[in-house]
mmCIF file of C-alpha atoms in Angstrom:
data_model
loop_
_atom_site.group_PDB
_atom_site.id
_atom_site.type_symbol
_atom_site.label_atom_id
_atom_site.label_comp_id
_atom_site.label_asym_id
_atom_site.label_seq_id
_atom_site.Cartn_x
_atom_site.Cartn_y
_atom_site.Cartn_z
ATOM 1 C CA UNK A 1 -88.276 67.728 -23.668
ATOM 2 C CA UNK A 2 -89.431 65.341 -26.227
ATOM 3 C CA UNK A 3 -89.288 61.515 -25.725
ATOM 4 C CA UNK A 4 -86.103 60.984 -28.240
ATOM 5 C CA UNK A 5 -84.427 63.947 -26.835
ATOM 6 C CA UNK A 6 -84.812 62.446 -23.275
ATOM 7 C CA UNK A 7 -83.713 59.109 -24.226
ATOM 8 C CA UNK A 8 -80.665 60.765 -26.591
ATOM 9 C CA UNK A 9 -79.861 62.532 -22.974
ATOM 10 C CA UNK A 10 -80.295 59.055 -20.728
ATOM 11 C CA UNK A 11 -78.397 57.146 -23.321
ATOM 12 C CA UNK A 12 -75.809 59.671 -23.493
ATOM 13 C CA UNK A 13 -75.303 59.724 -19.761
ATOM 14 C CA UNK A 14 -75.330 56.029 -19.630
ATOM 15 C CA UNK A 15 -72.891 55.635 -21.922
ATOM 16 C CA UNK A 16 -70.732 58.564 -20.198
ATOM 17 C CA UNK A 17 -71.103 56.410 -17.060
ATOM 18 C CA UNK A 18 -70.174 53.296 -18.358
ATOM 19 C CA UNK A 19 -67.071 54.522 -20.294
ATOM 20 C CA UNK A 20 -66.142 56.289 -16.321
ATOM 21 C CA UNK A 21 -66.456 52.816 -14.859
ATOM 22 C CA UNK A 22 -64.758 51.198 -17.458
ATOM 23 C CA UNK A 23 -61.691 54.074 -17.334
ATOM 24 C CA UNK A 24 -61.301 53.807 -13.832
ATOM 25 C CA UNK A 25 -60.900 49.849 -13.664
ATOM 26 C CA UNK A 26 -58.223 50.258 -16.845
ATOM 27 C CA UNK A 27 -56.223 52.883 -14.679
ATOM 28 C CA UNK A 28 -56.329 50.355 -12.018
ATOM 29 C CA UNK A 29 -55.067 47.935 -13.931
ATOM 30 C CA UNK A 30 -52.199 49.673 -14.796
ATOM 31 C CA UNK A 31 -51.196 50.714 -11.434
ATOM 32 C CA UNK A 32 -51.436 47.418 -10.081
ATOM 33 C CA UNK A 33 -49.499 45.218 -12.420
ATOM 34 C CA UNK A 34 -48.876 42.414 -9.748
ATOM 35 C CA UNK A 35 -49.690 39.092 -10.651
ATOM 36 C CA UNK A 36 -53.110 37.013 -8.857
ATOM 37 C CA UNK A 37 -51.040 34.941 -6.791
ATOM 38 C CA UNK A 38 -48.699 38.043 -6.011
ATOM 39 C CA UNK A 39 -51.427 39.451 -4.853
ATOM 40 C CA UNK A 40 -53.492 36.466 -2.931
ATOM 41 C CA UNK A 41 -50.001 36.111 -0.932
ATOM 42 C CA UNK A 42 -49.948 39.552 0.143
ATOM 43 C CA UNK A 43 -53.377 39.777 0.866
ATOM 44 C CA UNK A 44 -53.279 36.928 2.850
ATOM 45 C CA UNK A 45 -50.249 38.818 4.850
ATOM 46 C CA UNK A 46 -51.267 41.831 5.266
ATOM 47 C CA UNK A 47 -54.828 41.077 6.654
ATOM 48 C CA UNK A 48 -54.139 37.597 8.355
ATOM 49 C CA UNK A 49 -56.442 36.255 6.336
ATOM 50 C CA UNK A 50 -58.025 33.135 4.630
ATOM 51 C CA UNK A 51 -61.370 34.382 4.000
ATOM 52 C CA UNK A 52 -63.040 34.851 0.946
ATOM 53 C CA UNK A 53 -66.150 37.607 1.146
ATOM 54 C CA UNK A 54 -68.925 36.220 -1.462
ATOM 55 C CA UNK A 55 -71.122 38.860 -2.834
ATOM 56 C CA UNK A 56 -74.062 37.604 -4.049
ATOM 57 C CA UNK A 57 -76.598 40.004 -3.773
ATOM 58 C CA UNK A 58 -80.467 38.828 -3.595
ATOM 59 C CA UNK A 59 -82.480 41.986 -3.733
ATOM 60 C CA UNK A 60 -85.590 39.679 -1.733
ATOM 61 C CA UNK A 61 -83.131 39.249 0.796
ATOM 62 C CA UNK A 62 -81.930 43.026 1.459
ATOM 63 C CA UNK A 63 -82.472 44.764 4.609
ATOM 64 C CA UNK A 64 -84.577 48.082 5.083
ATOM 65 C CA UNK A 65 -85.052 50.459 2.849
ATOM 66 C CA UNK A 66 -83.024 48.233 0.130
ATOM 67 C CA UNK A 67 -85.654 45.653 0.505
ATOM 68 C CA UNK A 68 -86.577 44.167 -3.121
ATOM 69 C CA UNK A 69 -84.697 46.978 -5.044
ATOM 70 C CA UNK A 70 -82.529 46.057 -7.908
ATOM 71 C CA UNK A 71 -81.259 49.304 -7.953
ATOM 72 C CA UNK A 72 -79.518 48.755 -4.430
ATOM 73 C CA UNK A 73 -77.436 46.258 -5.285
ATOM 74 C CA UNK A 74 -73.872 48.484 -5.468
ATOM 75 C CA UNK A 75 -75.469 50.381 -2.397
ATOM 76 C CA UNK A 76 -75.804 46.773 -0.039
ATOM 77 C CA UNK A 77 -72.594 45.111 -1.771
ATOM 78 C CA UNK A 78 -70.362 48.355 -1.769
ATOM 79 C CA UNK A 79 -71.082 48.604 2.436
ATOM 80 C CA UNK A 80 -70.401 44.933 2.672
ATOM 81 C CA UNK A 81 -67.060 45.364 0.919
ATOM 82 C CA UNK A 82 -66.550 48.584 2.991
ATOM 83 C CA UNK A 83 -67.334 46.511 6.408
ATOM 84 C CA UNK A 84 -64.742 44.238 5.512
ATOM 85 C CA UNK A 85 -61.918 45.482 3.158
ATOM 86 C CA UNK A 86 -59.557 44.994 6.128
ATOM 87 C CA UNK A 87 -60.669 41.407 6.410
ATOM 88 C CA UNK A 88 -60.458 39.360 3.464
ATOM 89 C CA UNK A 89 -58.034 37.808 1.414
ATOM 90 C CA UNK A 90 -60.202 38.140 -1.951
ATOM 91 C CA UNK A 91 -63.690 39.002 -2.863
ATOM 92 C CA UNK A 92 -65.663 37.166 -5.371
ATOM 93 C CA UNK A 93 -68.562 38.841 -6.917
ATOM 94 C CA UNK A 94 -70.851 35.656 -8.517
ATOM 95 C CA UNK A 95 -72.077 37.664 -11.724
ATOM 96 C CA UNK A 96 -75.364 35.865 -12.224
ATOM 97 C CA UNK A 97 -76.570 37.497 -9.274
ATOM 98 C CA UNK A 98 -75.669 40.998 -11.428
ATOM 99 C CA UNK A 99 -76.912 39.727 -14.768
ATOM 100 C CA UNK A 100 -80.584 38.716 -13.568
ATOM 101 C CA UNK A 101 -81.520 42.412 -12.688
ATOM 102 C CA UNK A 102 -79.556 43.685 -15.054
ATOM 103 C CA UNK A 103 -77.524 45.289 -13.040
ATOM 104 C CA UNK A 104 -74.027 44.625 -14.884
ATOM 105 C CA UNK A 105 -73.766 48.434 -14.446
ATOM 106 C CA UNK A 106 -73.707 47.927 -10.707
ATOM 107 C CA UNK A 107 -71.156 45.118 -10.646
ATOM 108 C CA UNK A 108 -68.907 47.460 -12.764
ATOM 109 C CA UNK A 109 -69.101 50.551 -10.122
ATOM 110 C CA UNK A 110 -68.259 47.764 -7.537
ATOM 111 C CA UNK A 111 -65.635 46.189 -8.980
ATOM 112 C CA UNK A 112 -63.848 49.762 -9.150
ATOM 113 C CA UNK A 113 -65.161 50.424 -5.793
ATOM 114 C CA UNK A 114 -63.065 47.732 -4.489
ATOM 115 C CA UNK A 115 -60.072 48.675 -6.250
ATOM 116 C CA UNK A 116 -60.531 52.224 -4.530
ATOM 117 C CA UNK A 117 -61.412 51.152 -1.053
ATOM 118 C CA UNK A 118 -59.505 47.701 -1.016
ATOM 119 C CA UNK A 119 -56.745 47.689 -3.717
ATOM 120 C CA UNK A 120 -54.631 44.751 -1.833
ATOM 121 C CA UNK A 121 -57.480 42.543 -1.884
ATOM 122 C CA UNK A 122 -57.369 40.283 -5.092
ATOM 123 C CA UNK A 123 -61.130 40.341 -7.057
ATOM 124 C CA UNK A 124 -62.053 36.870 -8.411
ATOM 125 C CA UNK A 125 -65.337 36.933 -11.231
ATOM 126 C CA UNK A 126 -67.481 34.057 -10.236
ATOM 127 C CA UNK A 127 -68.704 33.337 -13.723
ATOM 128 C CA UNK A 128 -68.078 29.722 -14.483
ATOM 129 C CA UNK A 129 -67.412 29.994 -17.813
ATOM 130 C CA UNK A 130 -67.037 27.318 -20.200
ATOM 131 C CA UNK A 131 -66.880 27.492 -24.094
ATOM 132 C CA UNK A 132 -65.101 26.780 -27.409
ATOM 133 C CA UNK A 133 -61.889 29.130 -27.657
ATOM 134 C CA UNK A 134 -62.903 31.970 -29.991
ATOM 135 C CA UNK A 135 -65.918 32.328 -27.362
ATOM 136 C CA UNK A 136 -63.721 31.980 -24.661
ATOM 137 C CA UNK A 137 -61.482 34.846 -25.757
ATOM 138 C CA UNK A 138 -64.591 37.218 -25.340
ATOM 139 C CA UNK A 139 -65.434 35.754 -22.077
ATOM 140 C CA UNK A 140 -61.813 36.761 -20.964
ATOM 141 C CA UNK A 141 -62.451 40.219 -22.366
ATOM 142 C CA UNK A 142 -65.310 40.395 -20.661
ATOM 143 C CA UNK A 143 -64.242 39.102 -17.035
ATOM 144 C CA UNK A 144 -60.576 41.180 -17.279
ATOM 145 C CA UNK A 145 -61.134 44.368 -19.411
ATOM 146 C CA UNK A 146 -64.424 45.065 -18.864
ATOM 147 C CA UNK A 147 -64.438 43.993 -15.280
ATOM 148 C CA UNK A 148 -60.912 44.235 -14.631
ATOM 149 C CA UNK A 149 -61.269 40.914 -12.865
ATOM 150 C CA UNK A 150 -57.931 39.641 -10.868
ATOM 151 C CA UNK A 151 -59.066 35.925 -11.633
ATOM 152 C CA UNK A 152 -62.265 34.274 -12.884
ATOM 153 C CA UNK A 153 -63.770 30.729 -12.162
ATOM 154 C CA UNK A 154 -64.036 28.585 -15.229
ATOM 155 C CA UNK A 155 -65.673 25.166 -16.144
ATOM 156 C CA UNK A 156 -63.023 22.746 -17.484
ATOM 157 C CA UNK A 157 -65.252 20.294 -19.104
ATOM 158 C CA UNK A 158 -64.831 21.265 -22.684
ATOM 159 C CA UNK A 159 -61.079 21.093 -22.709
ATOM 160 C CA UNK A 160 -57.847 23.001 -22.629
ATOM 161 C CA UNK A 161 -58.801 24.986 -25.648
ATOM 162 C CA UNK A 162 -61.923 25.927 -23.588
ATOM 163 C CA UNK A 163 -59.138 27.494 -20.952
ATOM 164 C CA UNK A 164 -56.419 28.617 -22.687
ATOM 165 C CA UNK A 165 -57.540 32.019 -23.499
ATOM 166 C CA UNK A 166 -57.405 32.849 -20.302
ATOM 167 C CA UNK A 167 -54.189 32.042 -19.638
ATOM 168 C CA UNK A 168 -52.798 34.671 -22.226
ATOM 169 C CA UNK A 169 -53.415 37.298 -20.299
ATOM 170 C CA UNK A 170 -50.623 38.171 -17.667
ATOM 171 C CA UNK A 171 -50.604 37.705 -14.184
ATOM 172 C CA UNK A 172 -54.518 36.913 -14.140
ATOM 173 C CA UNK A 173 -55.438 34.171 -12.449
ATOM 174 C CA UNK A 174 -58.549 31.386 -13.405
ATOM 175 C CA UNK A 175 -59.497 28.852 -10.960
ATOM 176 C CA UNK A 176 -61.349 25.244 -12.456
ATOM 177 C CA UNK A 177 -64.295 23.828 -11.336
ATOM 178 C CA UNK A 178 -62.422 20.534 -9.942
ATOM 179 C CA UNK A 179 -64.893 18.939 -6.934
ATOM 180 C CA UNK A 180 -67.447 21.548 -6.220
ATOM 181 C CA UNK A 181 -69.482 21.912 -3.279
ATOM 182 C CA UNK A 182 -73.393 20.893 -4.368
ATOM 183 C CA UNK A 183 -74.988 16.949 -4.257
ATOM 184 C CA UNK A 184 -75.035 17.044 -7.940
ATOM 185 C CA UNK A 185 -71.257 16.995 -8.267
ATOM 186 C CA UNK A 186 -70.959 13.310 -8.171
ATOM 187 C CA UNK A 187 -72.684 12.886 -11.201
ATOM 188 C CA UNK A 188 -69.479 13.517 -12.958
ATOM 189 C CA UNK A 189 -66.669 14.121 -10.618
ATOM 190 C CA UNK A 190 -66.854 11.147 -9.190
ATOM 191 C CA UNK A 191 -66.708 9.147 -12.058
ATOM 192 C CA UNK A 192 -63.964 7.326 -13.059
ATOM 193 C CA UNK A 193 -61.939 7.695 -16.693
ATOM 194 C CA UNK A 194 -61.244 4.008 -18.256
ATOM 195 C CA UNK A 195 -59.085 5.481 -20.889
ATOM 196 C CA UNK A 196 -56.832 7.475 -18.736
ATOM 197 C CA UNK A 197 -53.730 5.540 -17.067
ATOM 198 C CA UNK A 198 -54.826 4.453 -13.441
ATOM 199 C CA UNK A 199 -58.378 5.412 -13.952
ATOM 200 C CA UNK A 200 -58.508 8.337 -11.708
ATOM 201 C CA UNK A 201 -61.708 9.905 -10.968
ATOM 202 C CA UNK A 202 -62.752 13.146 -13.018
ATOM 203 C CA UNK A 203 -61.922 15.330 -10.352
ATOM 204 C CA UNK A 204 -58.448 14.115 -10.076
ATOM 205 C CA UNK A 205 -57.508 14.489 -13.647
ATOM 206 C CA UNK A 206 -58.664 17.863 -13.299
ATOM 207 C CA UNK A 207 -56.060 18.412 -10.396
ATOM 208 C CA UNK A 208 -53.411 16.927 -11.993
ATOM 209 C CA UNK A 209 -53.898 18.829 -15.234
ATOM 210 C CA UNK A 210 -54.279 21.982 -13.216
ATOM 211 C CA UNK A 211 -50.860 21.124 -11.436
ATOM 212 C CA UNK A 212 -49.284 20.031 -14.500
ATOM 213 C CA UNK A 213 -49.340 20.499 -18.136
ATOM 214 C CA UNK A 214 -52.384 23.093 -18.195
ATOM 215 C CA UNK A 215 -50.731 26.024 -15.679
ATOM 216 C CA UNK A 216 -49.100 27.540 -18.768
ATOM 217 C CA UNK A 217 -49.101 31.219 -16.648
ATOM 218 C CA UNK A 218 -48.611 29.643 -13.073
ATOM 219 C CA UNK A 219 -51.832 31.232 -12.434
ATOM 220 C CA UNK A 220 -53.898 28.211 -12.405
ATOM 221 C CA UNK A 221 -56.357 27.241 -9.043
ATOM 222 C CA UNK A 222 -59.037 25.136 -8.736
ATOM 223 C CA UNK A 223 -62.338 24.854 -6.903
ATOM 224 C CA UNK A 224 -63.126 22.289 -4.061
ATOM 225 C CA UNK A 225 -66.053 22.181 -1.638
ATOM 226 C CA UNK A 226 -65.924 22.777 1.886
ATOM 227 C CA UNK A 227 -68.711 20.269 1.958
ATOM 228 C CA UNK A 228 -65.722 17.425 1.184
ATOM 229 C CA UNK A 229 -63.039 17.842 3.165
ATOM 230 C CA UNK A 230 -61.636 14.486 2.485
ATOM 231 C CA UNK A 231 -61.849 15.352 -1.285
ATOM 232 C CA UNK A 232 -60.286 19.006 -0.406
ATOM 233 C CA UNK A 233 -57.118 16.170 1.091
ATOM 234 C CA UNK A 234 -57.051 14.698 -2.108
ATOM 235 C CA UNK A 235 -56.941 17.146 -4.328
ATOM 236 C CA UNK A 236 -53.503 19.316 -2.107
ATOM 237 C CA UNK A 237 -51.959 15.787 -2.726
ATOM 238 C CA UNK A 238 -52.263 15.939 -6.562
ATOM 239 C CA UNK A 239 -51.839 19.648 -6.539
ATOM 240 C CA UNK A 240 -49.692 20.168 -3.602
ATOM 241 C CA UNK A 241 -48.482 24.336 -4.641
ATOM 242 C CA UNK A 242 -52.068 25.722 -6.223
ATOM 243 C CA UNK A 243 -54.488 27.732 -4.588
ATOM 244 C CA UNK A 244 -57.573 26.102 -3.775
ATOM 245 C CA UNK A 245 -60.854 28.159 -3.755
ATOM 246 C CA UNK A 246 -63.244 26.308 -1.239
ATOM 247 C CA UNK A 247 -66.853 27.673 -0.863
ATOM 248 C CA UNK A 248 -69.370 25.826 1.113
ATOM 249 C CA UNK A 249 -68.651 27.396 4.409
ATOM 250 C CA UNK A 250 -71.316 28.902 6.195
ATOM 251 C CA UNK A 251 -75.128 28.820 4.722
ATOM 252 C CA UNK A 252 -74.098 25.340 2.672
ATOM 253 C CA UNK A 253 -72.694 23.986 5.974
ATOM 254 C CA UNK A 254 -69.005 23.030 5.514
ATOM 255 C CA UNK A 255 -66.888 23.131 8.576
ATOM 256 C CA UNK A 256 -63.873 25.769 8.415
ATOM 257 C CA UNK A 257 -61.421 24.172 10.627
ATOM 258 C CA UNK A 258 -61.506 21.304 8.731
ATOM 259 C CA UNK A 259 -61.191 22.624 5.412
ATOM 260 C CA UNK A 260 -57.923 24.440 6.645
ATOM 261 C CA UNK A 261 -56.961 20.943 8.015
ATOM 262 C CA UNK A 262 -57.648 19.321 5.030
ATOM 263 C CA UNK A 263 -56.473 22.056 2.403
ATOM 264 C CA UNK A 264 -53.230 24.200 3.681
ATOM 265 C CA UNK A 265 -49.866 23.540 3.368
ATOM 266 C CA UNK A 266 -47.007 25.013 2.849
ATOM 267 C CA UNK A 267 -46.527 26.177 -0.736
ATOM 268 C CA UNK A 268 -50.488 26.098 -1.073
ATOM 269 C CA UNK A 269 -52.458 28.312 -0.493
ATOM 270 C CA UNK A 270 -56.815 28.203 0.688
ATOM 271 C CA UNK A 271 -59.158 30.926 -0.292
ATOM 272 C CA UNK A 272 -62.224 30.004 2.054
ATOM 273 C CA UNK A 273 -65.707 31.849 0.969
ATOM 274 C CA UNK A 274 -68.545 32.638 2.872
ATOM 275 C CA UNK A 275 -71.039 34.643 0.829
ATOM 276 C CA UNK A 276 -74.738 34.182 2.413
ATOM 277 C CA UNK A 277 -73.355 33.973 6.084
ATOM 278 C CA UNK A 278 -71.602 37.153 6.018
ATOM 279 C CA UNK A 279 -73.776 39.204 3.677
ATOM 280 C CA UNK A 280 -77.188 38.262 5.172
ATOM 281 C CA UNK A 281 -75.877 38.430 8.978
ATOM 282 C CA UNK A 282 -78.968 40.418 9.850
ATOM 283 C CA UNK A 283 -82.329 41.371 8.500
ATOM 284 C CA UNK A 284 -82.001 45.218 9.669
ATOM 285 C CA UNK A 285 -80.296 48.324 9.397
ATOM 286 C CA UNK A 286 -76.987 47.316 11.013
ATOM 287 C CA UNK A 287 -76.198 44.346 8.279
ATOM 288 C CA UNK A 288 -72.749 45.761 7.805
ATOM 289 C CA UNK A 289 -71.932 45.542 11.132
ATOM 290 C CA UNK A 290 -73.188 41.742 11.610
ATOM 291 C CA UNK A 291 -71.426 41.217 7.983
ATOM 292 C CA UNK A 292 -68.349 42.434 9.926
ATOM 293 C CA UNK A 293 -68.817 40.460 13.135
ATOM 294 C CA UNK A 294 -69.252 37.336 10.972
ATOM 295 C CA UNK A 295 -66.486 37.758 8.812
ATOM 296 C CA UNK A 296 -64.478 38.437 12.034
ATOM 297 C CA UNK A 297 -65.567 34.966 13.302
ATOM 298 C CA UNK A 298 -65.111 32.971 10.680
ATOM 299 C CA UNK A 299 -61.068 34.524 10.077
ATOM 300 C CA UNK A 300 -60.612 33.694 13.773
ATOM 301 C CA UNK A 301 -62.082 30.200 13.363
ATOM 302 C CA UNK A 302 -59.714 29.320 9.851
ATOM 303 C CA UNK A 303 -56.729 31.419 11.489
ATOM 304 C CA UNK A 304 -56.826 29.072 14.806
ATOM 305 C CA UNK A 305 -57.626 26.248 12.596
ATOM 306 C CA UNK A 306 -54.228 27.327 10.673
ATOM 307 C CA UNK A 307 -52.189 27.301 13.969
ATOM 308 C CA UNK A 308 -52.929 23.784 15.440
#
């Protein structure tokens, strides 16, 4: 076979695979019309659960055989989903992780992967987008037709126009960047606004947009850090019925218990995440069953948390 035949054939076969991916997430779609915070609600329900299961798959990081291949990634994240499908409230797949081995592909076979093996568990796109609206609109394309996304994580900073694309779409959810969980977040967040009435600090506008005259769907959420639980407090105050996505627990040390403390009530809901703790449990062969133990744990630890 010549060399433009074989690539005509690989192309054609790519293509044929992506349009299958694609197919199968739009058929999912349709047969699961519930809205995000439908399904975060039953989620949380039907698997007693708080926790979050962060895939970010580092290739250097892999165990065995999978060991600095790019081409494992659905292989390693698929068992970690399949480990603990009966576990988590949502998954959040942090596409960066995809995009640097090119292995978008990948990330599409997982996300309809997870609708097959875990279609009660809500999917949120870690992608952090932020742009002007008619780039915004593709970036919603991208995270809930291509994807099929449940809910995406977006960067507020350039405005409601920035965010408002996303909340056109039905039922899907998009959570805001709003006190996030690295050192570098007080650059900003913690910064006060002179021209706003009562000078709140940026993260608290944030909230109280969120809460207020930005949750045009009632599918708004926002992102605090585990890593400040006495922010976490403050934000549930301004934004007392969203759901909070809190990462930080686990590898970026943020205590569990008291985010739960700090960030549940009732009427609002917590999405805790653990991504490094969970999917890097163990170095060998049995890393789904450490995930598993881990993600066990850390439920028990934000479910007893819950109760006192």
């Amino acid at each position: 076979m010549s060399g433009h035949a074989g690539c005509r054939w690989n192309c054609a076969a790519l293509s044929i695979h992506r349009a299958s991916a694609s197919y199968n997430i739009r058929m999912m779609q349709n047969q699961n019309p519930a809205t995000f915070t439908a399904m975060l609600a039953k989620a949380q329900q039907q698997n007693q659960s708080m926790l979050c299961v962060g895939l970010d798959p580092e290739p250097t990081r892999f165990p065995g055989n999978f060991k600095n291949d790019p081409s494992k990634i659905f292989d390693f994240c698929a068992a970690i989903v399949d480990a603990t499908a009966d576990l988590a409230m949502a998954f959040k797949p942090q596409i960066a992780y995809f995009a640097a081995h090119r292995a978008e592909d990948q990330l599409e076979r997982l996300m309809a992967h997870m609708r097959s093996v875990a279609p009660q568990v809500p999917v949120i796109l870690d992608a952090k987008r932020g742009d002007i609206g008619s780039t915004a609109e593709q970036y919603a394309i991208e995270a809930f037709e291509r994807y099929g996304a449940d809910a995406v994580t977006l960067s507020p900073f350039m405005g409601f126009d920035s965010v408002s694309p996303y909340l056109k779409r039905h039922g899907k959810g998009a959570f805001l960047l709003c006190r996030t969980s690295n050192p570098g977040g007080d650059d900003f967040q913690n910064q006060r606004l002179a021209s706003v009435d009562g000078q709140p600090l940026l993260y608290e506008h944030i909230a109280r947009l969120a809460q207020g005259p930005w949750n045009l769907n009632g599918q708004l959420g926002l992102v605090v850090g585990a890593t400040y639980p006495a922010e976490i407090e403050r934000v549930r105050e301004l934004a007392p019925t969203l759901p909070l996505l809190i990462p930080g627990v686990g590898a970026q040390g943020g205590d569990a218990a008291a985010t739960v403390r700090a960030g549940l009530r009732a009427g609002g809901s917590i999405i805790v995440n653990s991504s490094r703790a969970i999917l890097y449990a163990s170095a060998d062969q049995d890393f789904a069953v450490a995930a598993r133990q881990e993600a066990l744990k850390t439920r028990a630890i934000l479910q007893a948390a819950a109760t006192q």
